[in-house]
Short mmCIF file of C-alpha atoms and ligand atoms in Angstrom, two decimals:
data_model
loop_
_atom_site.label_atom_id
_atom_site.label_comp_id
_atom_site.label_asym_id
_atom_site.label_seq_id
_atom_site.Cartn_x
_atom_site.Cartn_y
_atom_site.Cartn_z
CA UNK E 1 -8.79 -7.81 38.24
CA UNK E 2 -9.68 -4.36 38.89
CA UNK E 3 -10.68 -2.17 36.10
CA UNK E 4 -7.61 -0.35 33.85
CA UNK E 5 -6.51 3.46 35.14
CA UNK E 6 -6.40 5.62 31.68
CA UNK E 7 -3.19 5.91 31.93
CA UNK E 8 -2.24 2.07 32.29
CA UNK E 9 -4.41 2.13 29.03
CA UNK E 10 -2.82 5.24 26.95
CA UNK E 11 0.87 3.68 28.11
CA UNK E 12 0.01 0.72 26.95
CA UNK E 13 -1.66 1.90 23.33
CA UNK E 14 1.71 4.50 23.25
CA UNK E 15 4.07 1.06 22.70
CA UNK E 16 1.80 -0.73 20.17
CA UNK E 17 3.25 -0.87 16.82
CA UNK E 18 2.51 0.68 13.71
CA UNK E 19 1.73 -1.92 11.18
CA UNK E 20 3.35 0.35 8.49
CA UNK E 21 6.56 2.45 9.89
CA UNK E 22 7.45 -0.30 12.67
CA UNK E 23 7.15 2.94 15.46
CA UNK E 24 5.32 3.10 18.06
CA UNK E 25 1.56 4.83 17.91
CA UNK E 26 3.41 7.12 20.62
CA UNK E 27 6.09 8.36 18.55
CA UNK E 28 4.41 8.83 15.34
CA UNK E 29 1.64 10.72 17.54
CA UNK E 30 -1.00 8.47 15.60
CA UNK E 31 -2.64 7.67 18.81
CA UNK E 32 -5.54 10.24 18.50
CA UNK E 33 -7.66 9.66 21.78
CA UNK E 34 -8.64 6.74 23.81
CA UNK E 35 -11.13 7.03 26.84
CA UNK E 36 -12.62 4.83 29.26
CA UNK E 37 -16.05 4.41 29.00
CA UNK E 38 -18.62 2.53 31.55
CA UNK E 39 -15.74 -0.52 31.61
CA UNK E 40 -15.18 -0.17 27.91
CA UNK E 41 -11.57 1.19 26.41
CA UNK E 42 -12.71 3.43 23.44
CA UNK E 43 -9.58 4.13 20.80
CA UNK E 44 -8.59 6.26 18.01
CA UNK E 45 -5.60 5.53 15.71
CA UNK E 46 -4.34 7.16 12.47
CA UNK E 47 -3.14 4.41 9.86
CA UNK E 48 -1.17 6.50 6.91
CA UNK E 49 -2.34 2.90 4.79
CA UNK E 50 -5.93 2.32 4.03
CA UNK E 51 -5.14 -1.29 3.48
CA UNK E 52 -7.09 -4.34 4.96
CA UNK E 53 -3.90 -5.90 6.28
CA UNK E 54 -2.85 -2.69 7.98
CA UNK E 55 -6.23 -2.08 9.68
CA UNK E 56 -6.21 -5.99 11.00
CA UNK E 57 -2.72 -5.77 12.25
CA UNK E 58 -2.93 -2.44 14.05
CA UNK E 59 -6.70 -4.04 15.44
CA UNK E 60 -4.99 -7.25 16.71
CA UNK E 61 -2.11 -5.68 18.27
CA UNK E 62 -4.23 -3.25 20.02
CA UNK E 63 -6.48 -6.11 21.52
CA UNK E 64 -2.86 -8.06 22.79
CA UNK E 65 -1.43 -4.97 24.29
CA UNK E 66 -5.07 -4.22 25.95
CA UNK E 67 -5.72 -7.84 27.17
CA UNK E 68 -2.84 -8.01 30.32
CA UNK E 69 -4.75 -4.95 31.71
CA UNK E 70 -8.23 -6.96 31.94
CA UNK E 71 -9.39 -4.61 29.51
CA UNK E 72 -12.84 -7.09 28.00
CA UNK E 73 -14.41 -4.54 25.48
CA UNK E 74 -12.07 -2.07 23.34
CA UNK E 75 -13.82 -0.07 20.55
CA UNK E 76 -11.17 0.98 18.00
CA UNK E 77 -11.80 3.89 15.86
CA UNK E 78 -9.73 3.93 12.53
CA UNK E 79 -9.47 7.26 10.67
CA UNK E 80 -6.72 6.38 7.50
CA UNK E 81 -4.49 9.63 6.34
CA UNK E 82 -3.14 8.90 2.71
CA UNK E 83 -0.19 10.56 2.41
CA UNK E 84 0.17 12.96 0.04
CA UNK E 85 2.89 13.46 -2.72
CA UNK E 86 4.66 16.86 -3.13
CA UNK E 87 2.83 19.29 -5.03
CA UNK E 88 4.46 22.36 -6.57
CA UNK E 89 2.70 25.80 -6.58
CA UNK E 90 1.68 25.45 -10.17
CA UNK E 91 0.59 22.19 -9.90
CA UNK E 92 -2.89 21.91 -11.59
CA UNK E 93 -4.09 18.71 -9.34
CA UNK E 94 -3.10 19.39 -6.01
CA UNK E 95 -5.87 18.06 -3.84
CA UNK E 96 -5.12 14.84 -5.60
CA UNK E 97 -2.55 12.82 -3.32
CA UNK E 98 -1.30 10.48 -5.21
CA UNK E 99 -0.94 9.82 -9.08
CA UNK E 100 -0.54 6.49 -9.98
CA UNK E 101 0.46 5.58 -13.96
CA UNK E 102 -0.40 1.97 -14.88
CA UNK E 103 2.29 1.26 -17.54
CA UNK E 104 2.78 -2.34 -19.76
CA UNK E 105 5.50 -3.18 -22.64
CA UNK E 106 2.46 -4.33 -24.89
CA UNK E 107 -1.06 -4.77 -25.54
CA UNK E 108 -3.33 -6.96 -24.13
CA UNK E 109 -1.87 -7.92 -20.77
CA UNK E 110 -4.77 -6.75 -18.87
CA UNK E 111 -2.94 -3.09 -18.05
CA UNK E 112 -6.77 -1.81 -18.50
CA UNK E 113 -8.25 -4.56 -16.20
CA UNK E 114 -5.40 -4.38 -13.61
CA UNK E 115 -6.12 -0.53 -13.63
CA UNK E 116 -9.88 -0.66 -13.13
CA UNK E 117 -9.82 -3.56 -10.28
CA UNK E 118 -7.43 -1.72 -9.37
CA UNK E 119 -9.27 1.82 -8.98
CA UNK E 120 -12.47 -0.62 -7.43
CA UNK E 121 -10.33 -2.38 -4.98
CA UNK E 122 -9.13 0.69 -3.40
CA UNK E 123 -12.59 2.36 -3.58
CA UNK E 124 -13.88 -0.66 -1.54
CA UNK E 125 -11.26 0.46 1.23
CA UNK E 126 -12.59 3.38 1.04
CA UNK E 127 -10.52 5.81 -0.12
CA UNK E 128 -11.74 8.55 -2.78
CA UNK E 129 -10.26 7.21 -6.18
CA UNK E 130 -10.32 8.78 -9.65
CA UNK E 131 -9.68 6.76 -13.39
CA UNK E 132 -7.79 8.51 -16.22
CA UNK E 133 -8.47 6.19 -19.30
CA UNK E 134 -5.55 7.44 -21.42
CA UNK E 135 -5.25 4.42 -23.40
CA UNK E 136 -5.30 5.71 -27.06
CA UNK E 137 -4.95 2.41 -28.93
CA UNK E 138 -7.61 1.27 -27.05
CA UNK E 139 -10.17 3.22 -24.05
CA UNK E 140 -11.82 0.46 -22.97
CA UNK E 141 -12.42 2.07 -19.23
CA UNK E 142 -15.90 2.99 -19.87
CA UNK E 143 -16.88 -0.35 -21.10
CA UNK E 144 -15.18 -2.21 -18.00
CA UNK E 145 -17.30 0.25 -15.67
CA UNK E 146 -19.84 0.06 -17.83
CA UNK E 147 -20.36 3.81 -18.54
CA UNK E 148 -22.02 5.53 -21.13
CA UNK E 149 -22.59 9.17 -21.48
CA UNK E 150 -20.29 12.02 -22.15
CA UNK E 151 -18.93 13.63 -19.24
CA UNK E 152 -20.26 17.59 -18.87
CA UNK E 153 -19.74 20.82 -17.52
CA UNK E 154 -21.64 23.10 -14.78
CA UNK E 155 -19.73 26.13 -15.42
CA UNK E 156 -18.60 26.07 -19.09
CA UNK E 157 -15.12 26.10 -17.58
CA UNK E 158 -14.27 22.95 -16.05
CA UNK E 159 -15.51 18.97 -17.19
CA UNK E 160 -17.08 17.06 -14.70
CA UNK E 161 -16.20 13.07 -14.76
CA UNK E 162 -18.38 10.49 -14.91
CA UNK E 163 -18.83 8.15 -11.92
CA UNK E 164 -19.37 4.81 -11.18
CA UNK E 165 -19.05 2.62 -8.19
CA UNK E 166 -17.98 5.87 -6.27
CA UNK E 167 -15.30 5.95 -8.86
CA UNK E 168 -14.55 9.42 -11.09
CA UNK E 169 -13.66 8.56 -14.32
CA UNK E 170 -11.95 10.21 -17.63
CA UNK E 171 -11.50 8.66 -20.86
CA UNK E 172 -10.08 9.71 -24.13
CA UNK E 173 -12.45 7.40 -25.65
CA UNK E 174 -15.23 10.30 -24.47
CA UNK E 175 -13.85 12.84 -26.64
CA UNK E 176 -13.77 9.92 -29.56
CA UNK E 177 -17.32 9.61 -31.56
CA UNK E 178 -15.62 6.72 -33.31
CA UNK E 179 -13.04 5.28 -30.26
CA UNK E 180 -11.19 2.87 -33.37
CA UNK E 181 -10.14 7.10 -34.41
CA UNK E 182 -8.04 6.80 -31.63
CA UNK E 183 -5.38 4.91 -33.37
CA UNK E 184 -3.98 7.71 -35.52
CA UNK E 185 -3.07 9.83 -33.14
CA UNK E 186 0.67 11.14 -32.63
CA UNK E 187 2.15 12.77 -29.36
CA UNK E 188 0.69 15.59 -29.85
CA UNK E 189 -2.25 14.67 -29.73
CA UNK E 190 -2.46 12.82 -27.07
CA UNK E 191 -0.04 15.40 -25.35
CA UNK E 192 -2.97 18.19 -25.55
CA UNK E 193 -5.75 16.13 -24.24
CA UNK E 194 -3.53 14.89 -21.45
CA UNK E 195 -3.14 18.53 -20.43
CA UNK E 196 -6.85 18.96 -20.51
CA UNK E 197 -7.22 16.28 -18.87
CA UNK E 198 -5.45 17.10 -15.78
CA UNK E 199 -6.44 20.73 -15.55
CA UNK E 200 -9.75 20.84 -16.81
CA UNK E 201 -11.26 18.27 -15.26
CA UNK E 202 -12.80 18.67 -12.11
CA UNK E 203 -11.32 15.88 -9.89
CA UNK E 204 -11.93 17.48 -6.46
CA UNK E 205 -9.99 15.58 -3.46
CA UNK E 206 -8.82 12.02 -4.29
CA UNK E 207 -6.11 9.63 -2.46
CA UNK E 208 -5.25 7.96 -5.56
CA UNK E 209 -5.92 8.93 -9.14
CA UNK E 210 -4.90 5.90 -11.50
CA UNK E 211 -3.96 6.50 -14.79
CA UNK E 212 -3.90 3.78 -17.91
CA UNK E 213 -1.47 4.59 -19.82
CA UNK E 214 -0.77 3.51 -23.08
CA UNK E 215 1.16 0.64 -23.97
CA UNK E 216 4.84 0.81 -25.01
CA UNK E 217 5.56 3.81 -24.73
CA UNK E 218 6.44 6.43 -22.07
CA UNK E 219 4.30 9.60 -23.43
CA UNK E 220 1.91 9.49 -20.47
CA UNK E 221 4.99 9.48 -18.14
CA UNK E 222 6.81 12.41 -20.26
CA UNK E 223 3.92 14.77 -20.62
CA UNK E 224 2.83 14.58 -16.97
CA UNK E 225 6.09 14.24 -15.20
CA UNK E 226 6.19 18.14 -16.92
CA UNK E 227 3.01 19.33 -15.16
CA UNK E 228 3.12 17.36 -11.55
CA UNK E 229 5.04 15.22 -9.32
CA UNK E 230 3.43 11.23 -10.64
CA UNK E 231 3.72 9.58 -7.42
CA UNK E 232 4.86 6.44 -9.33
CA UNK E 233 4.61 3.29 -11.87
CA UNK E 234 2.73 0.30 -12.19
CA UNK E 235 4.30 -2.39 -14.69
CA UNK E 236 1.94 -5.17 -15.75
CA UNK E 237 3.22 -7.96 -17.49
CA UNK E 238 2.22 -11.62 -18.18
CA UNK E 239 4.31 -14.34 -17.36
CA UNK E 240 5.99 -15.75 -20.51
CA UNK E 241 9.65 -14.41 -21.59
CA UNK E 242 8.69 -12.43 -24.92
CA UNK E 243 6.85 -10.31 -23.34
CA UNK E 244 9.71 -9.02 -21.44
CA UNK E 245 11.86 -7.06 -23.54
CA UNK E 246 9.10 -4.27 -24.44
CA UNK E 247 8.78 -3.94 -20.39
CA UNK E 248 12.20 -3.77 -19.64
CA UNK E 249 11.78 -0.11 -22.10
CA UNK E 250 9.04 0.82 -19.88
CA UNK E 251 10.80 0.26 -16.63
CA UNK E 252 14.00 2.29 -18.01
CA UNK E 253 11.73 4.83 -19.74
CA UNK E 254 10.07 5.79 -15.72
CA UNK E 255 13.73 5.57 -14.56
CA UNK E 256 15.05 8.09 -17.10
CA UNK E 257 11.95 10.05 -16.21
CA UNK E 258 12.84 10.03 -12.12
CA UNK E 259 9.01 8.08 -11.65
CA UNK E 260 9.69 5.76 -9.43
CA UNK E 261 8.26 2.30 -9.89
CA UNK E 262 5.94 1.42 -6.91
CA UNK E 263 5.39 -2.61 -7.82
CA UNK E 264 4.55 -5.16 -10.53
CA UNK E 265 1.46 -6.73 -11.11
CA UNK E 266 1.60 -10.45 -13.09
CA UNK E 267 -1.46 -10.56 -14.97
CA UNK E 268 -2.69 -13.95 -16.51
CA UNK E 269 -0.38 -15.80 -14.30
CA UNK E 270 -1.78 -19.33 -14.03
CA UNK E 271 -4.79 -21.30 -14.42
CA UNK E 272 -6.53 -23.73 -11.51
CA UNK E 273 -8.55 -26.13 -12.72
CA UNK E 274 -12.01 -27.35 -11.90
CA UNK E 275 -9.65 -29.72 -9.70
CA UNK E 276 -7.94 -27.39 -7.89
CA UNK E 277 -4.45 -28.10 -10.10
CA UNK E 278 -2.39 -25.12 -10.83
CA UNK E 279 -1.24 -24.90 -14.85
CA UNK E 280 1.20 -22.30 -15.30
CA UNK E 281 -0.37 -22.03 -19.07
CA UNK E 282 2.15 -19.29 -20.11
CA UNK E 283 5.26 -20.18 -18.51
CA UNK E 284 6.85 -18.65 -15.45
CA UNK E 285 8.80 -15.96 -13.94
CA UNK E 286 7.71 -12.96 -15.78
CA UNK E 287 6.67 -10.85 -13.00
CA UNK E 288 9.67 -12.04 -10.65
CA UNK E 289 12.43 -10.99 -13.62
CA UNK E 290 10.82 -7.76 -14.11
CA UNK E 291 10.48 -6.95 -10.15
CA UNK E 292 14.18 -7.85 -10.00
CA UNK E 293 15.07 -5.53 -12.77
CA UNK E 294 12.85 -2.54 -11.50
CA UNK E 295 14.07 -3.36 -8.01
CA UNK E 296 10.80 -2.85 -6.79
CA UNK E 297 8.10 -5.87 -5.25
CA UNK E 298 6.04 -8.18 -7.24
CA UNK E 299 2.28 -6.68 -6.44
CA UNK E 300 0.52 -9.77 -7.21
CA UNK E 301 0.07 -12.78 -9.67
CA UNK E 302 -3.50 -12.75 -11.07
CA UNK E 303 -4.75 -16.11 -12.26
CA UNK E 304 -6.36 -16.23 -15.53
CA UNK E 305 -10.28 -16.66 -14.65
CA UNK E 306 -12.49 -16.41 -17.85
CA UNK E 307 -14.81 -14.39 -15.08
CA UNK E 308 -12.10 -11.65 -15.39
CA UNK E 309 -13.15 -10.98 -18.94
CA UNK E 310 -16.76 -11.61 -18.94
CA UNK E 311 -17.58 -9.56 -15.60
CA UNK E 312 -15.59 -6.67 -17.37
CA UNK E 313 -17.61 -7.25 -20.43
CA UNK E 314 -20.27 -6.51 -19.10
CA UNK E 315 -19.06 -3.43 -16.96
CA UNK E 316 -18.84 -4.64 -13.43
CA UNK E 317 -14.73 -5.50 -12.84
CA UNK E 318 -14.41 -8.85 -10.71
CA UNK E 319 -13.39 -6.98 -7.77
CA UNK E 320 -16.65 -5.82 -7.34
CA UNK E 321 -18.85 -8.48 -9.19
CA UNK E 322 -17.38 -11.37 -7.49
CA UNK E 323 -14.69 -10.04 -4.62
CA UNK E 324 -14.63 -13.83 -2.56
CA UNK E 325 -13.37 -15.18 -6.15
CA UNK E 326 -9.41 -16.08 -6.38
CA UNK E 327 -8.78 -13.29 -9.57
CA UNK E 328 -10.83 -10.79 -7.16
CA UNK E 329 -8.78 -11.69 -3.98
CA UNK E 330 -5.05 -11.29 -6.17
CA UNK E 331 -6.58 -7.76 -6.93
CA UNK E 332 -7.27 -6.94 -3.79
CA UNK E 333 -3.96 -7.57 -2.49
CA UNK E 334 -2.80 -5.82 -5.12
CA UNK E 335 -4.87 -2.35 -3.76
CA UNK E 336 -2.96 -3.29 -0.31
CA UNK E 337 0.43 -3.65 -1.59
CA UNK E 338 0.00 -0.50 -3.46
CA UNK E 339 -1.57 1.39 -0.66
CA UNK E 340 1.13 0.30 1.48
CA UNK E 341 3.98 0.65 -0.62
CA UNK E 342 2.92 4.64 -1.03
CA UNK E 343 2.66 4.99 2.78
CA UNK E 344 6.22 3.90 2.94
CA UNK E 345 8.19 5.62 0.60
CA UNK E 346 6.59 8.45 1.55
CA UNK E 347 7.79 7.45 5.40
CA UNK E 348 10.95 6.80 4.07
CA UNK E 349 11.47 10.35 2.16
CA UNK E 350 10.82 11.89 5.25
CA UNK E 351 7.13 13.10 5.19
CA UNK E 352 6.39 10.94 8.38
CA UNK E 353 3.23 11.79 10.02
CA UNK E 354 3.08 15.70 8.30
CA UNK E 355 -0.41 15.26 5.84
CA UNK E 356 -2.68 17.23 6.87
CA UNK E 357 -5.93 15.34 9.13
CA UNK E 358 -7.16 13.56 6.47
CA UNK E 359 -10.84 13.22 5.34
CA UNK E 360 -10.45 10.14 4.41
CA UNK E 361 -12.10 7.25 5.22
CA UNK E 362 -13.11 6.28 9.21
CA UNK E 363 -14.49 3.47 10.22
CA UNK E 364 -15.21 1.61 13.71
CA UNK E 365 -14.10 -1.54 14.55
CA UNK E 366 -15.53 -3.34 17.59
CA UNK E 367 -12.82 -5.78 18.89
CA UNK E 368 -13.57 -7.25 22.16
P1 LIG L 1 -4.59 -4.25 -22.13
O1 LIG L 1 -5.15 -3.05 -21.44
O2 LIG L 1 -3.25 -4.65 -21.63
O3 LIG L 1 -4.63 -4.17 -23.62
P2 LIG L 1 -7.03 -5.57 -21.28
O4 LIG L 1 -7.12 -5.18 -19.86
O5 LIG L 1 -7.89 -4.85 -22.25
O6 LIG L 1 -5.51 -5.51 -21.77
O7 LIG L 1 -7.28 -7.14 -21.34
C1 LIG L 1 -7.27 -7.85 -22.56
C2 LIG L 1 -8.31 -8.97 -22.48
O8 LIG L 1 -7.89 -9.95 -21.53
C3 LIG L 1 -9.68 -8.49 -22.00
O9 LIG L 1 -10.67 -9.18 -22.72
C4 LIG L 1 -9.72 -8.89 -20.53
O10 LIG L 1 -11.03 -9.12 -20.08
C5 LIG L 1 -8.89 -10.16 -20.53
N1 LIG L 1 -8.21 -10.40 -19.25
C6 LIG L 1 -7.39 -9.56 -18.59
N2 LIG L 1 -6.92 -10.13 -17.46
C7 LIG L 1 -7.48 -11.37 -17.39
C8 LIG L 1 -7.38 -12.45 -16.46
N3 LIG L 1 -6.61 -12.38 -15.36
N4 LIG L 1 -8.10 -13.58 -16.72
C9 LIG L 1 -8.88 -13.67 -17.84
N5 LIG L 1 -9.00 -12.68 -18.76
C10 LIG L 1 -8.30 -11.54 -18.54
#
């Protein structure tokens, strides 16, 4: 077979399928250049999803619709737009995209641990990612990242975050000497640093900023759903039934507050023995009853792994300590759910292809 004409090639690449809005590259104009090059096809696509599934979809599809032409050696450039959510003119965050609120009925589900492999698991797709510890019963952010320090400032005017693992962080417990003092605070409180928070620090561009929120309660949700658009909710919960009722005043707490909730994430789900057996320790259906009452998907279901615990212990989150490992894997699939779930709502509100060129994350792909 004689070699491809460009345009058999850009025809072609115009009908592929977007893994996200089920359009073709053609219509959502996310087909950004392809050239022929000494025998070799040479692509670039915009994915609105920085998600591993996304990026493997739109690669294989590419190679099928390439393949009838005789096309042997494609090199597939992927630059990845997050959308962005609405920002208002007085909006003090606006070159942050997306604000995520990470929001349980109680205490120790894991909302801080979901949050953090959360943050990493996105970072390793890289995307820029920020982590707003706002967890006043108990900031345990820097510990899991294994930060210490206080953050400071260059120009007496704004705070600069701490990083880790190309990750910006924030944490209440920073303005804490004693982080146990964090239990006696009221609204207030909590209210003013929030502020401060979100307009003093210096968060520069991010695709995602995650926020821990306190347990229970919806103050996170109320005092920031004054100041910016939150791009939505995370519930974590844990399998067994009593948990429930405390989330179900979460869920109707983000409702009341117009946030909607992007997905649920079933922390401590099950156990798999050294046998391979699966031990559902705490009962069953948790995360499926609250995804059903949200009306929104069920994330993920992260096993209990004792590894989950100690690798935060000691300030490196699974994700990025052990990534191959099942409790890594669930929150890894948890980033791409999320990442994807954003892309489409935001598809689905209308904002189609209109971010601006993003400068996000690229990254080259050699397929054939
Ligand atoms: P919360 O923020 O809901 O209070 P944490 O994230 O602090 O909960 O988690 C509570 C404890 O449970 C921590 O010691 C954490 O390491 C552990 N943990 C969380 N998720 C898991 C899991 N999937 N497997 C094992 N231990 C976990």
């Amino acid at each position: 077979m004689g070699s491809p004409t460009l345009d058999a090639v850009n025809q072609a690449l115009h009908d592929v399928e977007d893994p996200i809005f089920r359009k073709r590259l053609g219509e959502l104009g996310t087909l950004l250049d392809a050239r022929i090059e000494n025998g070799r096809v040479w692509a670039k696509v915009r994915l609105s999803s920085p998600s591993e599934e996304a990026r493997q979809t739109i690669s294989r599809r590419i190679e099928a619709a390439l393949e009838p032409l005789g096309v042997e050696f494609v090199e597939l450039e992927i630059e990845v737009n997050v959308p962005t959510r609405e920002a208002t003119s007085t909006d003090p965050i606006p070159d942050v995209r997306n604000v995520v609120l990470v929001m349980s009925g109680k205490g120790g589900v894991g909302k801080s641990t979901v949050a953090t492999n959360l943050a990493l698991a996105l970072r390793r797709l890289g995307t820029r990612v920020g982590l707003l510890d706002a967890d006043i019963y108990g900031p345990s952010l820097p510990t899991m990242l294994g930060i210490e320090g206080q953050p400071t400032s260059k120009d007496g005017k704004r705070i600069q975050p701490l990083q880790r693992f190309g990750i910006k962080l924030m944490s209440i417990g920073f303005l804490l000497e004693d982080p146990k003092q964090a239990i006696v605070w009221r609204g207030p409180m909590l209210h003013g640093a929030l502020q401060q928070f979100v307009t003093d620090v210096d968060w520069g561009g991010l695709d995602y900023l995650i926020i821990d929120s306190p347990p229970g309660t919806g103050d996170v949700a109320l005092t920031l759903a004054q100041k910016l658009r939150i791009t939505g909710a995370i519930i974590v919960t844990t399998p067994q039934e009593v948990a429930l009722q405390d989330v179900y005043k979460s869920v109707s707490m983000c409702q009341k507050l117009n946030v909607p909730i992007l997905g649920v994430v079933e922390n401590m789900s099950h156990f798999v023995d050294s046998a391979g057996v699966k031990h559902e320790l705490f009962g069953s259906g948790g995360g499926h009853k609250i995804a059903e009452f949200a009306e929104a998907p069920l994330f993920g279901q992260v096993p209990i792994d004792s590894l989950v615990r100690e690798w935060g212990d000691q300030g490196t989150p699974i994700v990025q300590a052990a990534p191959a490992s099942a409790a890594g894997q669930a929150f890894a699939a948890v980033a791409d759910a999320l990442a994807e779930r954003i892309a489409k709502e935001h598809f689905e509100r209308g904002g189609g292809e209109t971010a601006p060129e993003g400068e996000g994350p690229k990254r080259l792909r050699i397929l054939r």
